[in-house]
Coordinates of C-alpha atoms in Angstrom, one line a residue:
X1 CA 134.4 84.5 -121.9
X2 CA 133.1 82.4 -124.6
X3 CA 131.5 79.7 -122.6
X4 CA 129.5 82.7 -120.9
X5 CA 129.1 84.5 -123.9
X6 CA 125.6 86.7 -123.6
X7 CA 124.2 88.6 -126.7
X8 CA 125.7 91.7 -127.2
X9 CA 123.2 94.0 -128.7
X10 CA 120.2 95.5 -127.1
X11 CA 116.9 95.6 -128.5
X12 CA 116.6 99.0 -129.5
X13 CA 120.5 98.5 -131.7
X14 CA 119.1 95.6 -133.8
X15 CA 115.2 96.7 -134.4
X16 CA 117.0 100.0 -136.0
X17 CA 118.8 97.4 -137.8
X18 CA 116.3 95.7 -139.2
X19 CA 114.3 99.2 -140.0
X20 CA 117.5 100.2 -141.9
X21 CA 117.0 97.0 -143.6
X22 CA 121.0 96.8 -145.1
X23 CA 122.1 94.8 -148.5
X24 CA 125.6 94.0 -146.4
X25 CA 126.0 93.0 -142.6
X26 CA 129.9 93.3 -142.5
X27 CA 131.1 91.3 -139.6
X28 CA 135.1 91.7 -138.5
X29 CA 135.2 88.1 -136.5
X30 CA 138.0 87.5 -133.4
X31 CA 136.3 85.1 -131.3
X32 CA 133.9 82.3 -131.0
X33 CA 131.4 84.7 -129.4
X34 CA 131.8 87.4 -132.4
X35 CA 131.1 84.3 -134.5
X36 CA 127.8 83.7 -132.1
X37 CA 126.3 87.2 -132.3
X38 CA 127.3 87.3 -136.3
X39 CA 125.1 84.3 -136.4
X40 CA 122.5 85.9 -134.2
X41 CA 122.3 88.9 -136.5
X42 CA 122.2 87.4 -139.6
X43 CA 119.2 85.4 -138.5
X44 CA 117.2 88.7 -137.8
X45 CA 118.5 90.2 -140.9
X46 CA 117.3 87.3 -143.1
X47 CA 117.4 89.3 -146.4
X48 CA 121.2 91.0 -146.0
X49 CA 124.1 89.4 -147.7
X50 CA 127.2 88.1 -144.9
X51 CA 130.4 90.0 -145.7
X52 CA 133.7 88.8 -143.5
X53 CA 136.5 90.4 -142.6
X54 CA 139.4 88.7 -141.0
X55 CA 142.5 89.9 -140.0
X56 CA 144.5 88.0 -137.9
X57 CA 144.8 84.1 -138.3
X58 CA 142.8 84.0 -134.5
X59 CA 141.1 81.2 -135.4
X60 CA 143.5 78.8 -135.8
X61 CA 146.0 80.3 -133.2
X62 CA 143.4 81.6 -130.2
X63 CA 142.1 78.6 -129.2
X64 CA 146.4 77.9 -128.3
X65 CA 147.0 78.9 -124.6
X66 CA 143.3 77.5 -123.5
X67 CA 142.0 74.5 -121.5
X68 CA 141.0 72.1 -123.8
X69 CA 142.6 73.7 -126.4
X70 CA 141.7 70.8 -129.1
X71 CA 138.3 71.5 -128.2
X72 CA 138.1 75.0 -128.8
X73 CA 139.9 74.4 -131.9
X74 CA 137.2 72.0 -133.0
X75 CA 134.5 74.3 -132.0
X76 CA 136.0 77.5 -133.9
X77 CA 136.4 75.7 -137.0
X78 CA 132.7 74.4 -136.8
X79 CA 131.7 77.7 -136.5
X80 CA 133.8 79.4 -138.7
X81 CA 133.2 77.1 -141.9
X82 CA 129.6 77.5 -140.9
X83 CA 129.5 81.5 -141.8
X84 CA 131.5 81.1 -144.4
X85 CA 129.2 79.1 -146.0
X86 CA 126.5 81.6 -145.1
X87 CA 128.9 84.2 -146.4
X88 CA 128.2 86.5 -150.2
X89 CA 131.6 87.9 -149.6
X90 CA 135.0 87.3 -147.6
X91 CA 137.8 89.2 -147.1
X92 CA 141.1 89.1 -145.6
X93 CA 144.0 91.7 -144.5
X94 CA 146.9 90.4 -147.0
X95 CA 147.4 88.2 -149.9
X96 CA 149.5 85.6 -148.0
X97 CA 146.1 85.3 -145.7
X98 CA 144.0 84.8 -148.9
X99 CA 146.5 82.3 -150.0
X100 CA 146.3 80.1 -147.1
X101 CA 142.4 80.1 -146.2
X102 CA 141.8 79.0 -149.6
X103 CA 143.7 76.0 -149.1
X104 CA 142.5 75.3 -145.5
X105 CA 138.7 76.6 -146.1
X106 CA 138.7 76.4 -149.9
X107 CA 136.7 79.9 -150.1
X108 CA 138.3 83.1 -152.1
X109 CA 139.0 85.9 -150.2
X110 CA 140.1 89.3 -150.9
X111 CA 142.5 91.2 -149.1
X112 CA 142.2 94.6 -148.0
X113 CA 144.7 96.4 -146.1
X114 CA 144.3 99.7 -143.9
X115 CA 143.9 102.6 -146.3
X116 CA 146.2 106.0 -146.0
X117 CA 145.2 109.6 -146.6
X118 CA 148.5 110.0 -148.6
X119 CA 148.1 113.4 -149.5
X120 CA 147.1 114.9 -145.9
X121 CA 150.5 112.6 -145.1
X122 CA 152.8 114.8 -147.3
X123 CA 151.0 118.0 -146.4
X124 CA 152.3 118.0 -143.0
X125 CA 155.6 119.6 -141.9
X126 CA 158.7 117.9 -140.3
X127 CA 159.1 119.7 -137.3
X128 CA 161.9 117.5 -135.4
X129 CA 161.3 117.3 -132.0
X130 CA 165.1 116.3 -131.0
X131 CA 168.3 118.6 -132.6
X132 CA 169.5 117.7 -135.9
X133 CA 172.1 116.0 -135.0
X134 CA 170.0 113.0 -133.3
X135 CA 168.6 109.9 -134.5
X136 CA 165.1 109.7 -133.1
X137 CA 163.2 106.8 -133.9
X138 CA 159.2 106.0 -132.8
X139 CA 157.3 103.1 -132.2
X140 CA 154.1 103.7 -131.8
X141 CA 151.6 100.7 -130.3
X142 CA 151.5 98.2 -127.4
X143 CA 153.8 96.6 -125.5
X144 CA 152.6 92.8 -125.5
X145 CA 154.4 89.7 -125.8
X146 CA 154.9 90.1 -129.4
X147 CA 156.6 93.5 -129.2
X148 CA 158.1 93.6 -125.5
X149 CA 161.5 92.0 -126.2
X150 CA 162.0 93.3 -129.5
X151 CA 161.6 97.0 -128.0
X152 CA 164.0 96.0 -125.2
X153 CA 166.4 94.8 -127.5
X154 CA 165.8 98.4 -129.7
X155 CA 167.1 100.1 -126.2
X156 CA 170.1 97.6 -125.6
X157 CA 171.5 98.2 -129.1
X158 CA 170.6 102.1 -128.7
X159 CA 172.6 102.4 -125.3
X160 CA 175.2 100.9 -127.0
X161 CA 175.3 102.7 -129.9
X162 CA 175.3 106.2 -127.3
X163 CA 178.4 104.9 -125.4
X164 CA 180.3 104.7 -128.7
X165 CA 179.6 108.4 -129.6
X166 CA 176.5 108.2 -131.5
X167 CA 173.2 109.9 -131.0
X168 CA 170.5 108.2 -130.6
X169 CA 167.0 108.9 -129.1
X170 CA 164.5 106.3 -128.8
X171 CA 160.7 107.0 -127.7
X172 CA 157.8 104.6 -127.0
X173 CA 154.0 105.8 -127.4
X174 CA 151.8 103.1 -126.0
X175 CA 148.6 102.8 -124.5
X176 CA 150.2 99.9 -122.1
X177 CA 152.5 102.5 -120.9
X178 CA 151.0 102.3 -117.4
X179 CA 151.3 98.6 -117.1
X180 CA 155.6 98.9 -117.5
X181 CA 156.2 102.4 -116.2
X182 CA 160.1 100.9 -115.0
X183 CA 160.4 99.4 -118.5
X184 CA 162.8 101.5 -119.9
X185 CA 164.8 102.7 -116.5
X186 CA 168.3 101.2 -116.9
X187 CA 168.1 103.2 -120.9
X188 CA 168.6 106.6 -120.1
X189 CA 167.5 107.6 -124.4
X190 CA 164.9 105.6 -124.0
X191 CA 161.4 107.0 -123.3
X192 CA 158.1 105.5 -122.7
X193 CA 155.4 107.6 -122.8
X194 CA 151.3 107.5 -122.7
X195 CA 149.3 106.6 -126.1
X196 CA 148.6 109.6 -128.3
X197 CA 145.6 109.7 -129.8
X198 CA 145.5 108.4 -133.4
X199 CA 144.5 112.0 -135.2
X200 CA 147.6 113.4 -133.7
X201 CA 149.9 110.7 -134.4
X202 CA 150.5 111.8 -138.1
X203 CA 152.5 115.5 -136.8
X204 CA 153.9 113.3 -134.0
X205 CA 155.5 110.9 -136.4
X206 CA 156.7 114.0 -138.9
X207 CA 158.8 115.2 -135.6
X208 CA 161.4 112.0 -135.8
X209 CA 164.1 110.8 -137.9
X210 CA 162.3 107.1 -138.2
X211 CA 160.2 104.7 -137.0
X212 CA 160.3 101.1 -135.9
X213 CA 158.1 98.3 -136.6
X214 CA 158.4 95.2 -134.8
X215 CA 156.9 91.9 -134.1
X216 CA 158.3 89.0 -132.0
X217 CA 160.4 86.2 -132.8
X218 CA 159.1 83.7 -130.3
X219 CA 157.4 80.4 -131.6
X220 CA 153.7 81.9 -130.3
X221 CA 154.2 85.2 -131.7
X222 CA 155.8 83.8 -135.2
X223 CA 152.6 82.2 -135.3
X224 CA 149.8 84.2 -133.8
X225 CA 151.6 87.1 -137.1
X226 CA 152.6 84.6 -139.3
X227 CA 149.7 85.8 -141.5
X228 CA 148.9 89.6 -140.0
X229 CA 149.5 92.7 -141.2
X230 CA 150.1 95.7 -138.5
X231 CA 147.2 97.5 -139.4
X232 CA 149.5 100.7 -139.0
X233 CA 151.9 99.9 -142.1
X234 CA 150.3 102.2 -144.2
X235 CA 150.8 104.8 -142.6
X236 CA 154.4 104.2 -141.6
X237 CA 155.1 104.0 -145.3
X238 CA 153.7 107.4 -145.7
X239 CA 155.5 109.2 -143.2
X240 CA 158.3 110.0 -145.5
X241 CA 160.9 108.9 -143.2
X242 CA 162.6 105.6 -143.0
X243 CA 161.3 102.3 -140.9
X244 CA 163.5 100.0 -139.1
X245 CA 161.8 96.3 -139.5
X246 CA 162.6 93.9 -136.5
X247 CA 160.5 90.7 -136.8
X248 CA 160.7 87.2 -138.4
X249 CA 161.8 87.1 -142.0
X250 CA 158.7 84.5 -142.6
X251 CA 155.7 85.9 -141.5
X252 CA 153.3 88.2 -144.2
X253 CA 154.7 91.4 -143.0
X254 CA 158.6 90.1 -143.9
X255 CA 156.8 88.9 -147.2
X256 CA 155.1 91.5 -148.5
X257 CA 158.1 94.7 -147.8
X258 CA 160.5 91.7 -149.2
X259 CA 161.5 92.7 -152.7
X260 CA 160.5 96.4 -152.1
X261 CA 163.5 98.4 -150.8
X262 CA 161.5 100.5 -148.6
X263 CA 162.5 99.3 -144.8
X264 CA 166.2 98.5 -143.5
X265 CA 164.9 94.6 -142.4
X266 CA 166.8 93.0 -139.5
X267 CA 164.8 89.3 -139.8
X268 CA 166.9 87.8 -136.9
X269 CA 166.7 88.4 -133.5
X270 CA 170.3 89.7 -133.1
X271 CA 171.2 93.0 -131.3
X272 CA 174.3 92.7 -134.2
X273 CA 172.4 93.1 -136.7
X274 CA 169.9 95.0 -134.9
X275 CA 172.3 97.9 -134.5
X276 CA 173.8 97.7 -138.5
X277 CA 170.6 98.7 -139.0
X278 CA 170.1 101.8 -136.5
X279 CA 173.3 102.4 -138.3
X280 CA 172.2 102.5 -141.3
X281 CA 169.8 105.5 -140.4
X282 CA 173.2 107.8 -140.5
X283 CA 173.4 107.9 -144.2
X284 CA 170.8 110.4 -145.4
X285 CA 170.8 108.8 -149.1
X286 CA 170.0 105.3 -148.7
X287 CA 167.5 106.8 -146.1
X288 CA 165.9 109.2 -148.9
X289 CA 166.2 106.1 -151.6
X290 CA 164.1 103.7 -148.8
X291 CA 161.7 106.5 -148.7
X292 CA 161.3 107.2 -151.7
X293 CA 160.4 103.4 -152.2
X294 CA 158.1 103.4 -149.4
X295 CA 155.8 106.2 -150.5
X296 CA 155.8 104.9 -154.2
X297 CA 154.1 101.5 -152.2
X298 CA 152.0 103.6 -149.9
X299 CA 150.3 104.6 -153.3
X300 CA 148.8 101.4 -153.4
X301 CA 147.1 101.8 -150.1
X302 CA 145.8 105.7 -151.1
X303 CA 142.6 106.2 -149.7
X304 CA 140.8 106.9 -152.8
X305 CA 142.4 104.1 -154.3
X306 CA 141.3 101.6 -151.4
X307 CA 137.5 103.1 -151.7
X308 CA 136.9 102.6 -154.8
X309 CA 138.2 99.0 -155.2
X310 CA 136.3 98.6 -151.7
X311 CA 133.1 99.9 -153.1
X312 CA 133.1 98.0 -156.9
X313 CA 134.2 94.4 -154.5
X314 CA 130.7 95.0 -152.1
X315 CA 129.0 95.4 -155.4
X316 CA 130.0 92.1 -156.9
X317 CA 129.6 91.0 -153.6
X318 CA 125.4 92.1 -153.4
X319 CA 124.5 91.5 -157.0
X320 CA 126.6 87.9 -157.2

């Protein structure tokens, strides 16, 4: 825990760091004992210039479901404001992120997403793993208390849907699979299996009609998200099949895909409107305009796009 944090580098790791002798030390903070060994490092590496990355609003929202959570609160925001002041360079995973830590913090940063290697993503074939005649639809990630009920409602509208004469096939990769194996037992077309690892999950995805993305609606998950980005969404926009989007209408996610055509958006949690939009999966030409849309967006996130934006912003970042 953080009250017992210890150091969490040996000797040998940080004397060939300080051989190496680096322009950047780029810290990705989560916790108050990330922020301790940042601050560790950056005293042995004197000369380096502090580059943060944050991508979830943790420290504001972790501190939450602790003992003495004011006090934890107080403590992370000491600390925090402290490397930022030490810090040549910030960045952050959206926009909506930027926006808001430069009112709280009153420090720029500059949002970088997950990058996508778009064109090994089109390369790939679409070998359907279900007969053409089937919906199948992935979600790929864990089952926590941000995505348990919204998958749970996925299979309640999807059993539904079957015992109405449609044909539906959900399936569940997650590396918590183990922790619900009876999860899914009353939802006979809904299948929970083991993570996949994340090279293979590009042909995976290519065998399935569409995906679905989903955060919770709960007050602690609406704000624990409220400004994330699922690290994954570039890559579900270029898969080059359609994403249902289940998750509150506020948070960045909802935000950013807003005005961009390229999900079917359910921002309620209603197993109504839930299943208009499983629905909606049946009509091949919306589906192809929504992709369409989404891979146009997923240009954005390009890999070679990302890297050299990435690369010119740690140069400003060392010579500023």
């Amino acid at each position: 825990s953080d009250i017992r944090h210890g150091w969490n580098f040996s000797s040998e790791q940080m004397d060939q760091a300080i051989n190496f002798n680096p322009d950047i030390v780029f810290c990705c903070l989560g916790s108050y004992g990330a922020m301790m060994d940042c601050g560790r490092v950056m005293e042995l590496l004197p000369n380096a210039k502090l580059v943060l990355y944050i991508v979830d609003d943790w420290v504001n929202t972790k501190s939450s479901k602790r003992y003495f959570k004011r006090y934890w609160h107080k403590k992370n925001n000491f600390m925090f404001k402290h490397l930022l002041d030490k810090s040549s360079g910030l960045l952050s995973i959206c926009p909506f992120m930027s926006e808001s830590y430069l009112k709280q913090y009153g420090k720029a940063f500059y949002p970088f997403h997950n990058p996508v290697d778009l064109k090994y993503w089109k390369s790939l074939p679409s070998n359907l793993k279900y007969s053409d005649d089937t919906i199948s639809i992935l979600f790929t990630g864990k089952i926590n208390d941000d995505t348990k009920d919204c998958l749970l409602d996925a299979c309640k509208v999807i059993e539904q849907l079957n015992e109405e004469g449609h044909k539906f096939i959900f399936d569940v990769y997650s590396p918590n699979a183990k922790l619900h194996p009876g999860l899914f037992n009353q939802y006979p077309s809904c299948h929970l299996f083991a993570s996949i690892p994340h090279d293979d999950i590009p042909a995976v995805t290519k065998g399935y009609s569409a995906m679905f993305l989903a955060l919770g609606f709960s007050k602690e998950s609406r704000k624990y998200v409220r400004l994330s980005m699922p690290t994954k969404l570039s890559e579900y926009l270029a898969a080059g099949i359609p994403t249902v989007l289940y998750c509150p209408e506020e948070i960045a996610l909802s935000r950013y895909l807003k005005d961009k055509d390229c999900v079917f958006p359910c921002y309620e949690r209603s197993n109504r409107m839930l299943r208009d939009c499983f629905m909606s999966l049946e009509n091949k030409e919306v589906c192809s305009q929504k992709v369409s849309n989404a891979l146009k967006l997923a240009e954005d996130h390009d890999m070679p796009v990302v890297r050299e934006r990435f690369e010119q912003q740690m140069m400003k970042f060392i010579y500023a």
